[in-house]
């Protein structure tokens, strides 16, 4: 059982009581303390900003629920926490949605802090002017699930991104008959909100990263290893759910028939950036996964010595033996590094690896920023040059349907819903 604590240890107290091994790991780029400046806590009321997400186009209404999961076999790699916590959002085909409220894109407290935490990962984002808490999804909270078994797709976000920034694609897949389990990787994601207090962290936990983790091989390896372990753990909990159990230690009621809609025998995984690395490598290590999509994630470790090349992950060194899709953009600045590991994967694979490219696009085009950034530009809260850096010049009327078509088309071919 997870024990609730009284007041949590403040971040500055933790700095004074750092574990020696952790102190070595975090030296130079991972920060436990939040920035010293006061947090604005949300949008500037003088410049109200409301954002909308694109609606799913599938035939099924979408239900959603949030689960708090605790892995007692692991400690947290980034903070002095005795267990590893993972927050997930489940999107699923609903049986009925009458009277159900629409879920927010980000939980309320996390949304209030995202205005300051988000730009740590994406400097292009405005720190004021956006009411992140006001963005509603198209998913209905705790709606009863359909009773037909559906394939399960796990989603791992990019480094620094909260799981909520993959909402639009998750809803599209759920509306087309999949169950999507979107994961946060705490300590990595910009903000993660928890339902309980726990010694060693705040109720809303910020990212510890203050630069690209690939600039430090030890940090980068810890990040990906932790994400892979998170993904396997979440898949274990999906199996518990499908058997009628409730793995959430808070005991909150689950949506009616949620266990009936999950098919743990048909599982795929997709991810963006570090999440793409996670998706591909988790499939290599876990044979419960039948297909994977890597959206612009490296498949090699950072080099240990500057100027050298890094060691390939096993998925690239040995190749894929199950369906794998690689998607990149023409605006990614590190194509040469990406190409080395992707080419090795394709050359070594026993199963055909598919590859697609998005034109006039940049790295974050696979996320909800594809819809959000153009709206921020239109409202004067983001410069066009920053939009181009974040998602490219591609219009959302092209980018969003393209990503949906690529991802859904791949899973419909390899993990059909019927």
Coordinates of C-alpha atoms in Angstrom, one line a residue:
X1 CA 0.0 0.0 0.0
X2 CA 1.2 3.5 -0.7
X3 CA 1.3 5.5 2.5
X4 CA 0.2 9.1 2.3
X5 CA 2.5 11.5 4.1
X6 CA 2.0 14.8 5.8
X7 CA 3.6 17.8 4.3
X8 CA 5.9 16.7 1.5
X9 CA 9.6 17.5 1.6
X10 CA 10.3 20.7 -0.2
X11 CA 12.6 20.7 -3.2
X12 CA 15.1 22.9 -1.4
X13 CA 15.2 20.5 1.5
X14 CA 15.9 17.6 -0.9
X15 CA 18.9 19.6 -2.3
X16 CA 20.4 19.7 1.1
X17 CA 19.9 15.9 1.6
X18 CA 20.9 14.5 -1.8
X19 CA 21.9 10.9 -2.0
X20 CA 25.6 10.7 -2.9
X21 CA 25.1 8.4 -6.0
X22 CA 22.3 10.7 -7.2
X23 CA 24.4 13.7 -6.7
X24 CA 26.9 12.3 -9.3
X25 CA 24.1 11.4 -11.7
X26 CA 22.5 14.8 -11.5
X27 CA 25.6 16.9 -11.7
X28 CA 25.5 19.4 -14.5
X29 CA 22.1 19.1 -16.0
X30 CA 19.3 17.6 -13.9
X31 CA 17.8 20.0 -11.3
X32 CA 15.8 19.0 -8.3
X33 CA 14.7 22.5 -7.3
X34 CA 12.1 24.4 -9.2
X35 CA 13.1 27.8 -10.5
X36 CA 13.3 30.4 -7.7
X37 CA 11.0 32.9 -9.3
X38 CA 7.4 32.8 -8.3
X39 CA 5.1 30.8 -10.5
X40 CA 2.3 32.7 -12.3
X41 CA 0.0 29.7 -12.0
X42 CA -1.7 30.0 -15.4
X43 CA -2.9 32.5 -17.9
X44 CA -2.5 36.2 -17.6
X45 CA -6.1 37.3 -17.0
X46 CA -5.6 40.4 -19.0
X47 CA -4.8 38.3 -22.1
X48 CA -7.3 35.4 -22.0
X49 CA -6.2 32.5 -24.2
X50 CA -8.4 29.6 -24.9
X51 CA -7.3 26.6 -27.0
X52 CA -9.2 23.9 -28.8
X53 CA -8.1 20.4 -29.9
X54 CA -9.2 18.9 -33.2
X55 CA -12.2 16.5 -32.8
X56 CA -11.7 12.8 -33.5
X57 CA -13.2 11.5 -36.7
X58 CA -13.9 7.8 -35.8
X59 CA -17.4 6.3 -35.4
X60 CA -17.1 5.6 -31.6
X61 CA -17.7 8.1 -28.8
X62 CA -14.6 8.3 -26.5
X63 CA -14.5 7.7 -22.8
X64 CA -11.5 8.4 -20.6
X65 CA -10.3 7.7 -17.1
X66 CA -7.1 8.5 -15.1
X67 CA -5.2 5.9 -13.1
X68 CA -2.5 6.3 -10.5
X69 CA -0.1 3.3 -10.6
X70 CA 2.7 2.4 -8.2
X71 CA 5.6 0.1 -8.9
X72 CA 6.8 -1.0 -5.4
X73 CA 9.7 -3.0 -7.0
X74 CA 11.5 0.2 -8.1
X75 CA 12.7 3.4 -6.5
X76 CA 12.5 6.7 -8.4
X77 CA 15.6 7.5 -10.4
X78 CA 15.3 11.3 -10.2
X79 CA 14.0 12.0 -6.7
X80 CA 14.5 10.3 -3.3
X81 CA 11.1 8.5 -3.5
X82 CA 10.9 4.9 -2.3
X83 CA 8.6 3.7 -5.1
X84 CA 8.1 4.5 -8.8
X85 CA 4.8 6.2 -9.6
X86 CA 3.3 6.4 -13.1
X87 CA 0.2 8.4 -14.0
X88 CA -1.8 7.2 -17.1
X89 CA -4.9 8.3 -19.0
X90 CA -7.0 5.6 -20.7
X91 CA -9.0 6.5 -23.8
X92 CA -11.5 3.9 -25.0
X93 CA -14.5 3.4 -27.1
X94 CA -17.5 4.3 -24.9
X95 CA -20.9 2.6 -24.8
X96 CA -22.7 5.9 -24.0
X97 CA -21.6 9.4 -23.0
X98 CA -24.9 11.0 -22.0
X99 CA -24.4 13.2 -18.9
X100 CA -20.7 12.7 -18.8
X101 CA -18.4 15.8 -18.6
X102 CA -15.6 16.4 -21.0
X103 CA -12.1 15.8 -19.6
X104 CA -9.5 18.6 -19.5
X105 CA -6.4 18.2 -21.6
X106 CA -4.3 18.7 -18.4
X107 CA -5.3 18.2 -14.8
X108 CA -6.2 21.4 -13.1
X109 CA -3.2 21.9 -10.8
X110 CA -0.8 20.7 -13.5
X111 CA -2.3 23.1 -16.0
X112 CA -1.8 26.0 -13.7
X113 CA 1.9 25.3 -13.4
X114 CA 2.4 24.3 -17.1
X115 CA 2.7 27.9 -18.1
X116 CA 6.1 28.1 -16.4
X117 CA 7.2 24.5 -16.5
X118 CA 6.3 24.0 -20.2
X119 CA 8.9 26.5 -21.6
X120 CA 11.6 24.6 -19.8
X121 CA 11.2 21.9 -22.5
X122 CA 9.9 24.1 -25.3
X123 CA 11.2 27.6 -25.1
X124 CA 8.9 28.6 -27.9
X125 CA 5.9 28.4 -25.7
X126 CA 4.6 31.6 -24.1
X127 CA 4.8 31.8 -20.3
X128 CA 1.7 34.0 -20.0
X129 CA -1.5 34.5 -21.9
X130 CA -2.7 31.0 -22.2
X131 CA -5.3 29.4 -19.9
X132 CA -4.1 25.9 -20.2
X133 CA -6.7 24.7 -17.7
X134 CA -9.5 25.8 -20.0
X135 CA -8.6 23.4 -22.9
X136 CA -11.2 20.6 -23.0
X137 CA -10.8 17.3 -24.8
X138 CA -13.5 15.3 -26.7
X139 CA -13.4 12.5 -24.2
X140 CA -16.0 11.9 -21.6
X141 CA -15.0 11.2 -18.0
X142 CA -15.6 7.7 -16.8
X143 CA -18.2 6.9 -19.5
X144 CA -19.1 3.2 -19.6
X145 CA -16.9 1.2 -21.9
X146 CA -18.0 -0.9 -24.8
X147 CA -17.9 -4.6 -24.1
X148 CA -16.1 -5.8 -27.2
X149 CA -12.4 -6.6 -26.7
X150 CA -10.2 -4.0 -28.4
X151 CA -6.5 -3.8 -29.1
X152 CA -4.5 -1.8 -26.5
X153 CA -2.0 0.9 -27.6
X154 CA 0.5 2.3 -25.2
X155 CA 1.7 5.9 -25.7
X156 CA 5.0 7.3 -24.5
X157 CA 5.4 11.1 -24.9
X158 CA 8.6 13.0 -25.9
X159 CA 11.1 14.1 -23.3
X160 CA 9.6 16.9 -21.2
X161 CA 6.1 16.5 -22.6
X162 CA 3.2 15.6 -20.4
X163 CA 0.9 12.8 -21.6
X164 CA -1.8 15.4 -22.2
X165 CA 0.0 16.8 -25.2
X166 CA -0.7 13.6 -27.1
X167 CA -4.5 13.8 -26.5
X168 CA -5.7 14.5 -30.1
X169 CA -4.0 11.4 -31.6
X170 CA -5.1 9.2 -28.7
X171 CA -8.7 10.3 -29.1
X172 CA -8.6 9.7 -32.8
X173 CA -7.4 6.1 -32.2
X174 CA -9.9 5.5 -29.4
X175 CA -12.7 6.8 -31.7
X176 CA -11.6 4.2 -34.3
X177 CA -11.8 1.3 -31.9
X178 CA -8.6 1.2 -29.9
X179 CA -7.9 1.5 -26.2
X180 CA -5.0 4.0 -25.7
X181 CA -3.1 4.2 -22.5
X182 CA -1.1 7.4 -22.4
X183 CA 1.7 7.4 -19.8
X184 CA 3.5 10.1 -18.0
X185 CA 7.1 9.5 -17.0
X186 CA 7.5 11.6 -13.7
X187 CA 10.7 13.5 -13.3
X188 CA 10.9 13.6 -17.1
X189 CA 7.5 15.1 -18.1
X190 CA 7.1 18.9 -17.6
X191 CA 4.4 18.5 -15.0
X192 CA 2.7 15.5 -13.5
X193 CA -0.1 15.8 -11.0
X194 CA -0.7 13.1 -8.5
X195 CA -3.9 12.3 -6.5
X196 CA -2.0 11.7 -3.2
X197 CA 0.9 13.2 -1.3
X198 CA 4.1 11.3 -1.0
X199 CA 7.4 12.1 0.8
X200 CA 10.0 13.2 -1.7
X201 CA 7.9 15.1 -4.2
X202 CA 5.3 17.8 -4.6
X203 CA 1.6 17.1 -5.5
X204 CA 2.5 18.5 -9.0
X205 CA 6.0 17.2 -9.9
X206 CA 8.1 19.2 -12.4
X207 CA 10.7 17.9 -14.9
X208 CA 14.2 17.7 -13.6
X209 CA 15.8 18.4 -17.0
X210 CA 17.3 21.7 -17.8
X211 CA 19.0 20.8 -21.0
X212 CA 18.8 18.1 -23.7
X213 CA 19.4 14.8 -21.8
X214 CA 21.4 13.4 -24.7
X215 CA 24.1 15.9 -23.8
X216 CA 24.9 13.6 -20.8
X217 CA 25.1 9.9 -21.6
X218 CA 24.4 8.8 -18.0
X219 CA 21.3 10.9 -17.8
X220 CA 20.1 9.9 -21.2
X221 CA 20.5 6.2 -20.5
X222 CA 18.7 6.5 -17.2
X223 CA 15.8 8.3 -18.9
X224 CA 15.3 5.6 -21.5
X225 CA 15.8 2.7 -19.1
X226 CA 13.3 4.2 -16.8
X227 CA 10.8 4.8 -19.6
X228 CA 11.1 1.2 -20.8
X229 CA 10.6 -0.1 -17.3
X230 CA 7.5 2.2 -16.9
X231 CA 6.1 0.9 -20.1
X232 CA 6.5 -2.8 -19.1
X233 CA 5.0 -2.0 -15.7
X234 CA 2.0 -0.3 -17.3
X235 CA 1.4 -3.2 -19.6
X236 CA 1.4 -5.5 -16.5
X237 CA -1.3 -3.3 -15.0
X238 CA -3.3 -3.4 -18.2
X239 CA -3.4 -7.2 -17.7
X240 CA -4.6 -6.7 -14.2
X241 CA -7.4 -4.4 -15.4
X242 CA -8.4 -6.8 -18.2
X243 CA -8.8 -9.5 -15.6
X244 CA -11.2 -7.3 -13.6
X245 CA -8.8 -6.0 -11.0
X246 CA -8.1 -2.4 -10.0
X247 CA -4.4 -1.6 -9.8
X248 CA -5.0 2.0 -8.6
X249 CA -4.0 2.0 -4.9
X250 CA -6.4 4.8 -4.2
X251 CA -9.3 2.5 -5.0
X252 CA -11.2 5.0 -7.1
X253 CA -14.0 3.4 -9.0
X254 CA -13.3 2.4 -12.6
X255 CA -15.6 3.1 -15.5
X256 CA -18.2 0.4 -16.0
X257 CA -17.0 -2.5 -18.2
X258 CA -13.5 -1.0 -18.6
X259 CA -12.1 -4.5 -18.1
X260 CA -14.2 -5.9 -20.9
X261 CA -12.9 -3.5 -23.6
X262 CA -9.2 -4.4 -23.0
X263 CA -7.5 -7.1 -25.0
X264 CA -4.0 -7.6 -23.5
X265 CA -3.3 -10.2 -26.2
X266 CA -3.2 -7.5 -28.8
X267 CA -0.9 -4.7 -27.8
X268 CA 0.9 -2.0 -29.7
X269 CA 3.1 0.9 -28.6
X270 CA 3.8 4.3 -30.2
X271 CA 5.9 7.2 -29.0
X272 CA 7.4 10.5 -30.0
X273 CA 11.1 11.5 -29.6
X274 CA 12.3 9.8 -26.4
X275 CA 9.0 8.1 -26.5
X276 CA 9.7 6.7 -30.0
X277 CA 13.0 5.3 -28.7
X278 CA 11.0 3.8 -25.8
X279 CA 8.4 2.3 -28.1
X280 CA 10.9 0.6 -30.4
X281 CA 13.2 -0.7 -27.7
X282 CA 10.3 -1.9 -25.5
X283 CA 9.0 -4.0 -28.4
X284 CA 12.4 -5.5 -28.8
X285 CA 12.5 -6.5 -25.1
X286 CA 8.8 -7.5 -24.5
X287 CA 7.2 -10.0 -26.7
X288 CA 3.7 -9.1 -25.5
X289 CA 4.0 -6.1 -27.9
X290 CA 3.0 -6.9 -31.5
X291 CA 3.8 -3.6 -33.3
X292 CA 5.4 -0.3 -32.6
X293 CA 5.7 3.2 -34.1
X294 CA 8.8 5.4 -33.5
X295 CA 8.1 9.1 -34.3
X296 CA 11.5 10.7 -34.6
X297 CA 13.3 8.9 -31.7
X298 CA 17.0 8.0 -31.7
X299 CA 17.9 4.4 -31.6
X300 CA 21.4 4.8 -30.3
X301 CA 22.9 5.9 -27.0
X302 CA 24.7 9.2 -26.9
X303 CA 28.5 8.8 -27.5
X304 CA 30.5 8.4 -24.3
X305 CA 33.4 10.3 -26.0
X306 CA 32.7 13.5 -27.9
X307 CA 33.2 13.0 -31.6
X308 CA 32.6 9.2 -31.5
X309 CA 29.4 7.4 -32.3
X310 CA 27.2 5.9 -29.6
X311 CA 26.3 2.3 -29.2
X312 CA 23.2 1.1 -30.9
X313 CA 20.2 0.0 -28.9
X314 CA 19.5 -3.7 -29.4
X315 CA 16.5 -2.9 -31.6
X316 CA 18.8 -1.2 -34.1
X317 CA 21.8 -3.6 -33.6
X318 CA 19.7 -6.8 -34.0
X319 CA 16.8 -5.5 -36.1
X320 CA 13.0 -5.8 -35.7
X321 CA 11.2 -9.1 -35.9
X322 CA 7.7 -7.6 -35.7
X323 CA 6.1 -4.6 -37.5
X324 CA 7.7 -1.3 -36.9
X325 CA 7.0 2.1 -38.4
X326 CA 9.5 5.0 -38.4
X327 CA 8.2 8.5 -39.1
X328 CA 10.5 11.6 -39.2
X329 CA 10.3 15.2 -40.5
X330 CA 12.3 17.2 -42.9
X331 CA 12.8 19.9 -40.3
X332 CA 14.6 17.7 -37.7
X333 CA 18.1 19.3 -37.2
X334 CA 19.8 16.1 -36.2
X335 CA 19.0 13.9 -39.2
X336 CA 22.6 12.7 -39.6
X337 CA 22.6 11.2 -36.1
X338 CA 19.1 9.8 -36.5
X339 CA 19.9 8.3 -39.9
X340 CA 22.8 6.2 -38.6
X341 CA 20.7 4.2 -36.1
X342 CA 17.6 4.0 -38.3
X343 CA 19.6 2.7 -41.3
X344 CA 21.2 0.1 -39.0
X345 CA 17.7 -1.0 -37.9
X346 CA 16.4 -1.4 -41.4
X347 CA 19.5 -3.3 -42.5
X348 CA 19.4 -5.7 -39.6
X349 CA 15.6 -6.3 -39.5
X350 CA 14.1 -9.7 -40.3
X351 CA 10.6 -8.0 -40.6
X352 CA 10.1 -5.2 -43.0
X353 CA 10.4 -1.8 -41.4
X354 CA 8.2 0.9 -42.9
X355 CA 9.5 4.5 -43.1
X356 CA 7.6 7.8 -43.7
X357 CA 8.5 11.4 -43.7
X358 CA 6.5 14.6 -43.0
X359 CA 7.4 17.6 -45.2
X360 CA 7.5 21.2 -44.1
X361 CA 7.3 19.9 -40.6
X362 CA 9.4 19.9 -37.4
X363 CA 9.9 17.7 -34.4
X364 CA 6.8 18.5 -32.3
X365 CA 4.3 18.1 -35.2
X366 CA 3.4 14.7 -33.8
X367 CA 1.9 16.2 -30.7
X368 CA -1.0 18.5 -29.8
X369 CA 1.3 21.4 -30.6
X370 CA 0.5 20.9 -34.2
X371 CA -3.0 22.3 -33.4
X372 CA -1.9 24.6 -30.6
X373 CA 1.0 26.5 -32.1
X374 CA -0.9 28.0 -35.1
X375 CA -3.6 29.2 -32.7
X376 CA -0.9 30.9 -30.5
X377 CA 0.5 32.6 -33.6
X378 CA -2.9 33.8 -34.6
X379 CA -3.6 35.2 -31.1
X380 CA -0.2 37.0 -31.1
X381 CA 1.2 34.8 -28.3
X382 CA 3.9 33.1 -30.4
X383 CA 6.1 34.3 -33.2
X384 CA 5.8 32.5 -36.6
X385 CA 9.5 31.7 -36.4
X386 CA 8.9 29.9 -33.1
X387 CA 6.0 28.0 -34.5
X388 CA 8.3 26.9 -37.4
X389 CA 10.9 25.8 -34.9
X390 CA 8.4 23.8 -32.9
X391 CA 6.2 22.2 -35.6
X392 CA 7.3 23.5 -39.0
X393 CA 5.4 25.7 -41.4
X394 CA 2.9 22.9 -42.2
X395 CA -0.7 23.9 -41.7
X396 CA -2.7 21.9 -39.1
X397 CA -5.2 21.1 -41.9
X398 CA -2.4 19.0 -43.4
X399 CA -0.3 17.9 -40.4
X400 CA -3.1 16.5 -38.2
X401 CA -4.8 14.3 -40.8
X402 CA -1.4 13.1 -42.1
X403 CA -0.2 12.0 -38.6
X404 CA -3.6 10.4 -37.9
X405 CA -3.5 8.5 -41.3
X406 CA 0.0 7.3 -40.8
X407 CA -0.5 6.0 -37.2
X408 CA -4.0 4.6 -37.6
X409 CA -3.2 3.0 -41.0
X410 CA -0.2 1.2 -39.5
X411 CA -2.1 -0.2 -36.5
X412 CA -5.2 -1.0 -38.6
X413 CA -3.0 -3.2 -40.8
X414 CA -1.1 -4.9 -38.0
X415 CA -3.6 -4.8 -35.1
X416 CA -7.0 -4.6 -36.6
X417 CA -9.9 -3.8 -34.2
X418 CA -12.1 -6.7 -35.5

